mmCIF file of C-alpha atoms and ligand atoms in Angstrom:
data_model
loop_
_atom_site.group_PDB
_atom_site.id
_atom_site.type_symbol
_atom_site.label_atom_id
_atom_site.label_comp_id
_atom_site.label_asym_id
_atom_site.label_seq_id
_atom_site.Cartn_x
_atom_site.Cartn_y
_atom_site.Cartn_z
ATOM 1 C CA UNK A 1 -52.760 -93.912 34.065
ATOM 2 C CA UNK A 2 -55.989 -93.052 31.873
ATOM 3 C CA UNK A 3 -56.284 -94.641 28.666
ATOM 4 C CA UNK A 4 -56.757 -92.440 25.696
ATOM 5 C CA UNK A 5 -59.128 -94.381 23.675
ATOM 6 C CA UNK A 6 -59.130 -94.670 20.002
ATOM 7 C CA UNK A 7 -61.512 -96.051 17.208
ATOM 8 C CA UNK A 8 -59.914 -96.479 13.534
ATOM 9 C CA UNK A 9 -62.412 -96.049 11.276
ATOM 10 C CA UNK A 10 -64.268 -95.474 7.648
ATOM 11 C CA UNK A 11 -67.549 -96.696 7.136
ATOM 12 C CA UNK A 12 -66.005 -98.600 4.113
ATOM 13 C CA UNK A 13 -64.888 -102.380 4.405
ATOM 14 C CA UNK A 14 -61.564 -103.382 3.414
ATOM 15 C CA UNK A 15 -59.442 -100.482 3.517
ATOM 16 C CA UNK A 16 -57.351 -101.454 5.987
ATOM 17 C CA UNK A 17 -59.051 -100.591 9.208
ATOM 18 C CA UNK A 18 -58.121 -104.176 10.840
ATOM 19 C CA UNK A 19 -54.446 -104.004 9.776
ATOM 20 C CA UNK A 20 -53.579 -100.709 11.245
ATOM 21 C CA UNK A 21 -55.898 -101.400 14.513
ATOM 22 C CA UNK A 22 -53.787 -104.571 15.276
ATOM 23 C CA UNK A 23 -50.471 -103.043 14.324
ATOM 24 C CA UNK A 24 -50.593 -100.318 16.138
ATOM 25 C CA UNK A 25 -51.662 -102.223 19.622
ATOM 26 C CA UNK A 26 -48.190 -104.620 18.869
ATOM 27 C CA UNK A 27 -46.038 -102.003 18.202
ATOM 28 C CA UNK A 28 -47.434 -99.643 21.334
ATOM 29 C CA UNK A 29 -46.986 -102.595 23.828
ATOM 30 C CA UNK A 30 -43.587 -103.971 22.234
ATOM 31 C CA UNK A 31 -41.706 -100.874 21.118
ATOM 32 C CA UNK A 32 -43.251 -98.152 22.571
ATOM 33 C CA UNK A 33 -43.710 -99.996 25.717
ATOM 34 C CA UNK A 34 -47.054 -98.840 26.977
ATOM 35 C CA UNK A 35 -49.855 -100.978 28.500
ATOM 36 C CA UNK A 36 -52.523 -101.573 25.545
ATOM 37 C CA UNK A 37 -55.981 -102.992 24.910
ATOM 38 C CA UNK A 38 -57.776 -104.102 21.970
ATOM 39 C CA UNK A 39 -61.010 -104.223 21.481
ATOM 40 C CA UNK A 40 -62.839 -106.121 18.932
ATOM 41 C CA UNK A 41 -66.234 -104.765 17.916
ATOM 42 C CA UNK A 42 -66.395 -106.495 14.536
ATOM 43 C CA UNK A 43 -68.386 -109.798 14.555
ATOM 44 C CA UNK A 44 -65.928 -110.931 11.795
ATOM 45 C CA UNK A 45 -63.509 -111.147 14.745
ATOM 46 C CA UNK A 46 -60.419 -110.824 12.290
ATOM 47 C CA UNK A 47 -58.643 -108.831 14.930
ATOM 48 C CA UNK A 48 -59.478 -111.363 17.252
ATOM 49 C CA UNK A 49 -58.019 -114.112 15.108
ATOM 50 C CA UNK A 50 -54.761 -112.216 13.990
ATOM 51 C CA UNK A 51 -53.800 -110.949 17.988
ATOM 52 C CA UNK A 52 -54.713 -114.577 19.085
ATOM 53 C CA UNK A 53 -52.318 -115.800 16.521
ATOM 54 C CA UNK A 54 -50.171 -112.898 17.707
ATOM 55 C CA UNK A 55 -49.804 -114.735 21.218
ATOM 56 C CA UNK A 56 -50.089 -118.478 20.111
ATOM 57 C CA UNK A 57 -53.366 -118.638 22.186
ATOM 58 C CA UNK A 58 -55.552 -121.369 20.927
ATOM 59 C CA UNK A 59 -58.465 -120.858 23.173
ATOM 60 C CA UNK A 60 -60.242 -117.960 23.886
ATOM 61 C CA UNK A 61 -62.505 -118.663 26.922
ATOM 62 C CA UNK A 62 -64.559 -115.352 27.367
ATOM 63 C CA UNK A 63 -65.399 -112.654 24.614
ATOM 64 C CA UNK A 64 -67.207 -109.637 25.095
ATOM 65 C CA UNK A 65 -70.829 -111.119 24.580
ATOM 66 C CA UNK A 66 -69.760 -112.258 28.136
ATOM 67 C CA UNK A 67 -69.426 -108.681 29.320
ATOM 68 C CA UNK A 68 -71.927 -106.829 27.178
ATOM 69 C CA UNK A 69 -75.074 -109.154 26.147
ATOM 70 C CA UNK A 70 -74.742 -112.388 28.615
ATOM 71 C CA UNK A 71 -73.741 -110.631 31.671
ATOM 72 C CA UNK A 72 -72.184 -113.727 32.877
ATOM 73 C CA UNK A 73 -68.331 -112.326 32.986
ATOM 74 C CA UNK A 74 -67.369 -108.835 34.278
ATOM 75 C CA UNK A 75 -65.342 -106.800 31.593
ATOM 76 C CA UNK A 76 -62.064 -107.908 33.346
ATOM 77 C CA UNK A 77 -62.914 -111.293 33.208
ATOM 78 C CA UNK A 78 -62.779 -111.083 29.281
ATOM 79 C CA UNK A 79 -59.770 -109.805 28.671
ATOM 80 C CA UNK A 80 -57.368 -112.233 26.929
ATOM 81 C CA UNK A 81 -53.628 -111.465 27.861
ATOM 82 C CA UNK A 82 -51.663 -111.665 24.560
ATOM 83 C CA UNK A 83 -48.422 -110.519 25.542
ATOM 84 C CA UNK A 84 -46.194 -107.906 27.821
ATOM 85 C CA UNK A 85 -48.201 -105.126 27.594
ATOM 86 C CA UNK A 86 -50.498 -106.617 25.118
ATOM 87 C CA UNK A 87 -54.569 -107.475 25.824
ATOM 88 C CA UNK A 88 -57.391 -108.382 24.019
ATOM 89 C CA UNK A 89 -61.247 -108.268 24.524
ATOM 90 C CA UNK A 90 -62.391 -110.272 21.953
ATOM 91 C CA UNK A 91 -65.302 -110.561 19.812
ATOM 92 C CA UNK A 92 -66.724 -113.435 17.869
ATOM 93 C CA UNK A 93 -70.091 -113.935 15.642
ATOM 94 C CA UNK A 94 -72.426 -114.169 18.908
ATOM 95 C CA UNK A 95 -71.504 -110.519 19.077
ATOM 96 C CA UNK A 96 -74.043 -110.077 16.095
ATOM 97 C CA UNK A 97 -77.179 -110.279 18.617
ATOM 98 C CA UNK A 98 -75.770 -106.790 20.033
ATOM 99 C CA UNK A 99 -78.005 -104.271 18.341
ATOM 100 C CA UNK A 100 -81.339 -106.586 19.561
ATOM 101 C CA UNK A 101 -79.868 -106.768 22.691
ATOM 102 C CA UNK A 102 -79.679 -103.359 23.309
ATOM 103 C CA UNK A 103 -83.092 -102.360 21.941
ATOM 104 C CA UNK A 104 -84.465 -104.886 24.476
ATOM 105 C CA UNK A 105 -83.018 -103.513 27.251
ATOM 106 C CA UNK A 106 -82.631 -100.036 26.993
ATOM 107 C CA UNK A 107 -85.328 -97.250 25.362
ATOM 108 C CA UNK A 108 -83.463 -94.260 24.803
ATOM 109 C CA UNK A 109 -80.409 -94.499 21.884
ATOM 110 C CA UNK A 110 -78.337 -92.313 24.394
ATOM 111 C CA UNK A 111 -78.148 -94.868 26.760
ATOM 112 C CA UNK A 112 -78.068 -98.026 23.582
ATOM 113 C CA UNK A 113 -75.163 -95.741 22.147
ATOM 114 C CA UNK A 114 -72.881 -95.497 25.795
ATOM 115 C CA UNK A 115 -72.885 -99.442 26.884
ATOM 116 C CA UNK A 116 -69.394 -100.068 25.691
ATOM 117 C CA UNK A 117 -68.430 -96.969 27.135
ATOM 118 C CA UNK A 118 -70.348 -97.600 30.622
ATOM 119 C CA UNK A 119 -68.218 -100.935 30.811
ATOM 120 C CA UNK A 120 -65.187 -99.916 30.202
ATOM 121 C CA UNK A 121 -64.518 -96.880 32.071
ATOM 122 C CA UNK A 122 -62.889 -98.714 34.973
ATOM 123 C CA UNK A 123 -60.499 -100.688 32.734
ATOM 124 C CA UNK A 124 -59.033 -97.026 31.609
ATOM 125 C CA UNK A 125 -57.090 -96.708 34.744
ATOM 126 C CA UNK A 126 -55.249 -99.988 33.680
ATOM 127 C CA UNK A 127 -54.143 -98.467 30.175
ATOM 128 C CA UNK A 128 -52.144 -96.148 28.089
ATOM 129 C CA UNK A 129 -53.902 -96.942 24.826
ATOM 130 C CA UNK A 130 -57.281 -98.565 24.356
ATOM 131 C CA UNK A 131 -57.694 -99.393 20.705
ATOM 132 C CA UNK A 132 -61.250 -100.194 18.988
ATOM 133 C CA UNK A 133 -61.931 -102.129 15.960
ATOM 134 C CA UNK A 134 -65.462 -101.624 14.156
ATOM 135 C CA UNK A 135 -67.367 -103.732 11.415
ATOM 136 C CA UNK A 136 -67.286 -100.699 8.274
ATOM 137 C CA UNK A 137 -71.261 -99.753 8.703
ATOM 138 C CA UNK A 138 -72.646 -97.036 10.079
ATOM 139 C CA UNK A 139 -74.312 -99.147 13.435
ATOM 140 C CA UNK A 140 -74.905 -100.089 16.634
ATOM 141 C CA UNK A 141 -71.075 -101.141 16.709
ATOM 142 C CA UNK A 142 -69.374 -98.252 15.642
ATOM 143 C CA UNK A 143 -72.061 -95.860 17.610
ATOM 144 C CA UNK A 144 -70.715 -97.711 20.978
ATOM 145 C CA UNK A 145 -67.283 -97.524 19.510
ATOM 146 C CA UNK A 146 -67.282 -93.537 18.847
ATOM 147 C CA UNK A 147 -69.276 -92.515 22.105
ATOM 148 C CA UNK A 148 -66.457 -94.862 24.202
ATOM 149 C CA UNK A 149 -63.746 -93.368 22.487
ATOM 150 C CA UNK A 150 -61.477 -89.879 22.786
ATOM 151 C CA UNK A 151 -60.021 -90.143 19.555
ATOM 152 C CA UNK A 152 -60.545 -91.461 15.932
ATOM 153 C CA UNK A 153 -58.351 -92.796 13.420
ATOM 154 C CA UNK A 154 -59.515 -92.869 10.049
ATOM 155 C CA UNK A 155 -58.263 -94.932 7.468
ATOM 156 C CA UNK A 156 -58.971 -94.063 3.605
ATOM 157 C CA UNK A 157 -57.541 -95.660 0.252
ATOM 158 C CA UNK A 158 -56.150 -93.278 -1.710
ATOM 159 C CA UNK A 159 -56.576 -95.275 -4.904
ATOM 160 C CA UNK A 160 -60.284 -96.383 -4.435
ATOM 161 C CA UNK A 161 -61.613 -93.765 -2.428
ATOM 162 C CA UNK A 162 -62.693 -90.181 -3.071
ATOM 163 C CA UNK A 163 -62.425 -87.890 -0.029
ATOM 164 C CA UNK A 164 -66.098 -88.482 0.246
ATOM 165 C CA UNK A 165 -65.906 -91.430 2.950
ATOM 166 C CA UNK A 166 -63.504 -89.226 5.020
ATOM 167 C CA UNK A 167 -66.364 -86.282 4.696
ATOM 168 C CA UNK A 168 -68.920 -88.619 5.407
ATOM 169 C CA UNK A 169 -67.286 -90.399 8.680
ATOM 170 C CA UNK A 170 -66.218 -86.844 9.964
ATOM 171 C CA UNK A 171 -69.841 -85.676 9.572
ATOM 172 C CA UNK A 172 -71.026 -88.753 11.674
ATOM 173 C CA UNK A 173 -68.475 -88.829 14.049
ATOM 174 C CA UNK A 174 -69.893 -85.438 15.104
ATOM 175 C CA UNK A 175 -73.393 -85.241 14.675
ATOM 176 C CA UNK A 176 -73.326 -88.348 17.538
ATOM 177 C CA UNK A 177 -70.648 -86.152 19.384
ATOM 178 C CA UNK A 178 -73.492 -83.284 19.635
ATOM 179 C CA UNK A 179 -76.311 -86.238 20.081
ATOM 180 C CA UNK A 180 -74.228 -87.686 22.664
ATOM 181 C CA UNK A 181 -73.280 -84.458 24.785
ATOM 182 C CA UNK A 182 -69.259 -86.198 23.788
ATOM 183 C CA UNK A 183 -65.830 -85.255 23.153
ATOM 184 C CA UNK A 184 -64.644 -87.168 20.587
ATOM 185 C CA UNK A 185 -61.791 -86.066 17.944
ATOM 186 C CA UNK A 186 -59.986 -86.808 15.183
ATOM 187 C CA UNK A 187 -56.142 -88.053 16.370
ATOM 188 C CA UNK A 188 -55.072 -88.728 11.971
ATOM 189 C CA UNK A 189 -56.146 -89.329 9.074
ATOM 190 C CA UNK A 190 -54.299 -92.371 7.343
ATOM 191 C CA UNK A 191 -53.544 -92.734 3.278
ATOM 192 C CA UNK A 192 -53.218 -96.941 2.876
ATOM 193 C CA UNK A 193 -52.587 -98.676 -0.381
ATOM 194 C CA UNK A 194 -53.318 -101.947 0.186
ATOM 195 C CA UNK A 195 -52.730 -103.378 -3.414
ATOM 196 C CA UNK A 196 -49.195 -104.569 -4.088
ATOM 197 C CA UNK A 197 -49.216 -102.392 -7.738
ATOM 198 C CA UNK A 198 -51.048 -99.428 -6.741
ATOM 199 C CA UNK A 199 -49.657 -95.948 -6.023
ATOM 200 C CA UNK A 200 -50.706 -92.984 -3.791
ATOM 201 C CA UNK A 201 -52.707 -91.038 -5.930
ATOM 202 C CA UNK A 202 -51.152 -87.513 -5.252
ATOM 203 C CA UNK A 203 -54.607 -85.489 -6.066
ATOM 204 C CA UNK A 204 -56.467 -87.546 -3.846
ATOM 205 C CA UNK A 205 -53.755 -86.769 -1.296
ATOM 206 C CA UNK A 206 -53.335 -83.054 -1.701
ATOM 207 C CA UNK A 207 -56.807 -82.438 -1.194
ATOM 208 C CA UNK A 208 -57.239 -83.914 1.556
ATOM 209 C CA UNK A 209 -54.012 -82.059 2.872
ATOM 210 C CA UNK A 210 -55.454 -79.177 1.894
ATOM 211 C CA UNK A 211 -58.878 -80.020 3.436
ATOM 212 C CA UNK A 212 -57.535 -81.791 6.687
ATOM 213 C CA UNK A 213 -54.181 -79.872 7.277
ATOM 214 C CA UNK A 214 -52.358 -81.984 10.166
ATOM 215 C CA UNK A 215 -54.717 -84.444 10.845
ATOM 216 C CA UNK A 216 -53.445 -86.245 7.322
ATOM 217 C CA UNK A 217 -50.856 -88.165 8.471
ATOM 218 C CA UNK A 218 -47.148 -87.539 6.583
ATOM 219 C CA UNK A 219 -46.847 -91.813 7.414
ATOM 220 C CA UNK A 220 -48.443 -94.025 4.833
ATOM 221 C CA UNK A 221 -49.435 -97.176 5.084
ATOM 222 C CA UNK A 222 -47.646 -99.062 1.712
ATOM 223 C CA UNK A 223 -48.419 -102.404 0.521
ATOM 224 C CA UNK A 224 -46.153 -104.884 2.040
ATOM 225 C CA UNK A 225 -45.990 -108.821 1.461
ATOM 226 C CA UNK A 226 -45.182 -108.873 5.363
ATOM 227 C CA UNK A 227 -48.051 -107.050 6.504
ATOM 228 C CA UNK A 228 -50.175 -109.244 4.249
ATOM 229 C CA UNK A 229 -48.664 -112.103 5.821
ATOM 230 C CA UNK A 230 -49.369 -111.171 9.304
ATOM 231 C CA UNK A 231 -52.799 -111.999 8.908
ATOM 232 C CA UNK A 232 -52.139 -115.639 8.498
ATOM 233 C CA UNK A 233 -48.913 -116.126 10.817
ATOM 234 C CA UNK A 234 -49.809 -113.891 13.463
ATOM 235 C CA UNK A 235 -47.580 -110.486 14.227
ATOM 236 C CA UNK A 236 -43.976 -110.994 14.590
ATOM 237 C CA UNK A 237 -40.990 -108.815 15.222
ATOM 238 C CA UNK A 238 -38.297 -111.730 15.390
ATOM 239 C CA UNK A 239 -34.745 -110.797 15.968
ATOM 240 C CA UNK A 240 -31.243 -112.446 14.030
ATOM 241 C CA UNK A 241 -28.755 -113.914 15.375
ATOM 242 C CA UNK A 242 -27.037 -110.709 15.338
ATOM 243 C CA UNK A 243 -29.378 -108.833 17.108
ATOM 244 C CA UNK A 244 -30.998 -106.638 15.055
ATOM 245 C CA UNK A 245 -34.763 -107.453 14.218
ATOM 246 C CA UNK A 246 -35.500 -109.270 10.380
ATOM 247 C CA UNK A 247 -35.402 -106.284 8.042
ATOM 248 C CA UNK A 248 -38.802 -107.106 6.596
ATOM 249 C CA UNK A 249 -40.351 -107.153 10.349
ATOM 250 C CA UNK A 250 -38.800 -104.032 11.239
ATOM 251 C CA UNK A 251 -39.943 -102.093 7.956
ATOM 252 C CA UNK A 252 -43.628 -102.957 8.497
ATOM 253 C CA UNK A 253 -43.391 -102.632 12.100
ATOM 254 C CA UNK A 254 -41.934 -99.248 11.765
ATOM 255 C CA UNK A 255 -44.376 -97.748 9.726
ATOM 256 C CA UNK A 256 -46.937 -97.896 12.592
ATOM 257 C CA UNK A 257 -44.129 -96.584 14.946
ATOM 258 C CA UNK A 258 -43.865 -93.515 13.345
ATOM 259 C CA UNK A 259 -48.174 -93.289 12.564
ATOM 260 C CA UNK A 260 -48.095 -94.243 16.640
ATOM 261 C CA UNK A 261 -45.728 -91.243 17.155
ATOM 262 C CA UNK A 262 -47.747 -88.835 14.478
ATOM 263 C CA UNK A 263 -50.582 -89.736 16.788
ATOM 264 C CA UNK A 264 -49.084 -88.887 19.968
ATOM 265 C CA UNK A 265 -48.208 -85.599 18.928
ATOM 266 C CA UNK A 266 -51.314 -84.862 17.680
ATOM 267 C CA UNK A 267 -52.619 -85.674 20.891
ATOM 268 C CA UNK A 268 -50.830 -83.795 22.585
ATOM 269 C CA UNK A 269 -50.747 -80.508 20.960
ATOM 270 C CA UNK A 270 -55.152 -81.328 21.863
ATOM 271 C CA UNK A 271 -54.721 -81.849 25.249
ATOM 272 C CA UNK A 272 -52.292 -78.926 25.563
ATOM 273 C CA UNK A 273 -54.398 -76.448 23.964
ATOM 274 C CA UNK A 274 -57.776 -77.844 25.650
ATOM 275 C CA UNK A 275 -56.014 -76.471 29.006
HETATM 276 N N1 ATP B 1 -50.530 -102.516 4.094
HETATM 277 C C1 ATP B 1 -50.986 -103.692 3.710
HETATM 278 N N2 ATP B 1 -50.237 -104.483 2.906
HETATM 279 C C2 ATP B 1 -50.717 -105.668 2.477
HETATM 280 N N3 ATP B 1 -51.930 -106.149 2.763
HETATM 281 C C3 ATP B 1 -52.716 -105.403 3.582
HETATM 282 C C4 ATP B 1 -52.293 -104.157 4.093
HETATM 283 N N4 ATP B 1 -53.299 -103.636 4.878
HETATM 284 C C5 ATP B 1 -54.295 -104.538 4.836
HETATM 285 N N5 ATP B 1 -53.968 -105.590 4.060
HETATM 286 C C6 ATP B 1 -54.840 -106.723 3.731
HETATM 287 O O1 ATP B 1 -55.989 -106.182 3.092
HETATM 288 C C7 ATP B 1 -57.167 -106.845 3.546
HETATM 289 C C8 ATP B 1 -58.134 -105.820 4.153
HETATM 290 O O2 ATP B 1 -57.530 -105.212 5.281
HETATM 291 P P1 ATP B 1 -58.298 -105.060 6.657
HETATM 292 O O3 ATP B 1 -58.922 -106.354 7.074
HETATM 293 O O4 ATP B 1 -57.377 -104.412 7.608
HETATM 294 O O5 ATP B 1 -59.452 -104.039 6.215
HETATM 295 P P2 ATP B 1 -60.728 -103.583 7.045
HETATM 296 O O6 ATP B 1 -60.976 -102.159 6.692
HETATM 297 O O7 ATP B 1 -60.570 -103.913 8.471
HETATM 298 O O8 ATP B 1 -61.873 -104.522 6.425
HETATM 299 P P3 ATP B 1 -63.371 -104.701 6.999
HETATM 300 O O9 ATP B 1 -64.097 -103.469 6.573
HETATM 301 O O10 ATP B 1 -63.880 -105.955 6.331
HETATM 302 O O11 ATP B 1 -63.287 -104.822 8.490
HETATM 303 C C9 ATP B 1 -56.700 -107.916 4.522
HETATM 304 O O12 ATP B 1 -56.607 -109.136 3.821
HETATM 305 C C10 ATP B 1 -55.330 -107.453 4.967
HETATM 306 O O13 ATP B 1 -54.477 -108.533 5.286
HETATM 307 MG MG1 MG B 2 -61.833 -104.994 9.769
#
């Protein structure tokens, strides 16, 4: 088992980068049954908070300042087991003393830009899916992030956002490939409306269908009052007495099951045609 790693993305706050991060590590470990990792780049720790929640944990003892800037804790000792299938390296506002930490310690920005990815290569053979959440800047955070990771997701509002962040976080995302000497590429690109009135905004989307072919994802990410919700209560999937999971659980847990399998085949068309 190697872990394909993937970074969602958009150097823009609040478009839903968080949401789909965390939704996508539940529903790969619960319904698609593969071993997955989160990590939590963002200071802000809101992944942190919503997969602890996720797991009724109520302590987390080690965080990746351990593994990365103290040096007290290997990588492995920081992971925080959420659930079957389910772990966590978390992050929480220490994590903001990275970037000084790593001019410090290390003079070239090749070697400042590869420490998450130095760490965690061993933990790859543990994992089907290693998932990375970034603060939205352009940064030490989301350098480490991209030069650790295979793939990218990147998430974009079709409402608020012109094509130009998508442009923009593409144009990044491979200048540090080339800076880097790195292979990192582009797994979807996801529409999200995160306001409960708005509505896709069909010239946004065909141009960037037109622009991005495949890579825009057919799935898109809809307001829901459930997936809103999930940030305060934690993610659930709970079943009825009959059986059959709670209908509002199941429709916002499905959307990332079918973004998860849009993904996948992405993937793997890549890795078939790299051969
Ligand atoms: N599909 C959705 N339906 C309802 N609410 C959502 C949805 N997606 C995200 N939200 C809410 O929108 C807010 C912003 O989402 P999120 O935190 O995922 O964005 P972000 O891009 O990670 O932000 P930041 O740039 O600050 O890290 C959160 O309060 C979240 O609960
Ligand atoms: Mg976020």
């Amino acid at each position: 088992m190697t872990a394909k790693t993937i970074v969602v993305g958009n150097f823009k706050g609040g478009v839903g980068k968080t949401k789909i991060a965390t939704m996508l590590s539940f529903v790969s470990a619960k319904l698609k049954d593969k071993r997955t990792l989160l990590i939590d780049l963002d200071p802000q720790a809101n992944a942190t908070q919503n997969l602890a929640k996720t797991g009724n944990i109520s302590h987390i003892k080690y965080t990746i300042t351990n593994a990365l800037i103290l040096r007290d804790k290997t990588i492995t000792e920081c992971i925080t087991p959420i659930m079957e299938n389910l772990d966590l390296i978390a992050c929480d506002t220490s994590f903001t003393q990275f970037p000084k930490f790593l001019y410090k310690n290390y003079k070239t920005e090749k070697e400042q830009s590869s420490v998450l990815a130095n760490a965690i290569n061993k933990l790859k053979e543990n994992y089907d899916y290693i998932f990375i959440d970034v603060p939205p800047t352009i940064s030490d955070f989301s350098d480490n992030a991209m030069v650790a990771s295979d793939y990218s997701l990147i998430a974009f509002q079709t409402q608020e956002e012109s094509l130009e962040g998508v442009q923009k976080y593409i144009a990044y995302q491979n200048f540090l490939a080339e800076k880097n000497k790195i292979n990192i590429q582009v797994a979807g690109i996801i529409a999200c409306l995160l306001k409960a009135d708005s509505q896709i905004d069909n010239e946004v989307m065909n141009e960037a269908k037109e622009i991005y072919k495949d890579y825009v994802l057919k799935t898109v990410v809809t307001y829901q009052e459930r997936l809103k919700r999930y940030s305060r209560t934690g993610i659930e999937l709970k079943e009825t007495v009959y059986g059959n999971y709670d209908q509002w659980d199941f429709k916002a847990c499905n959307v990332f099951f079918n973004i998860l399998s849009e993904m996948e085949s992405n993937i793997e068309y890549f890795e078939k045609k790299a051969v």
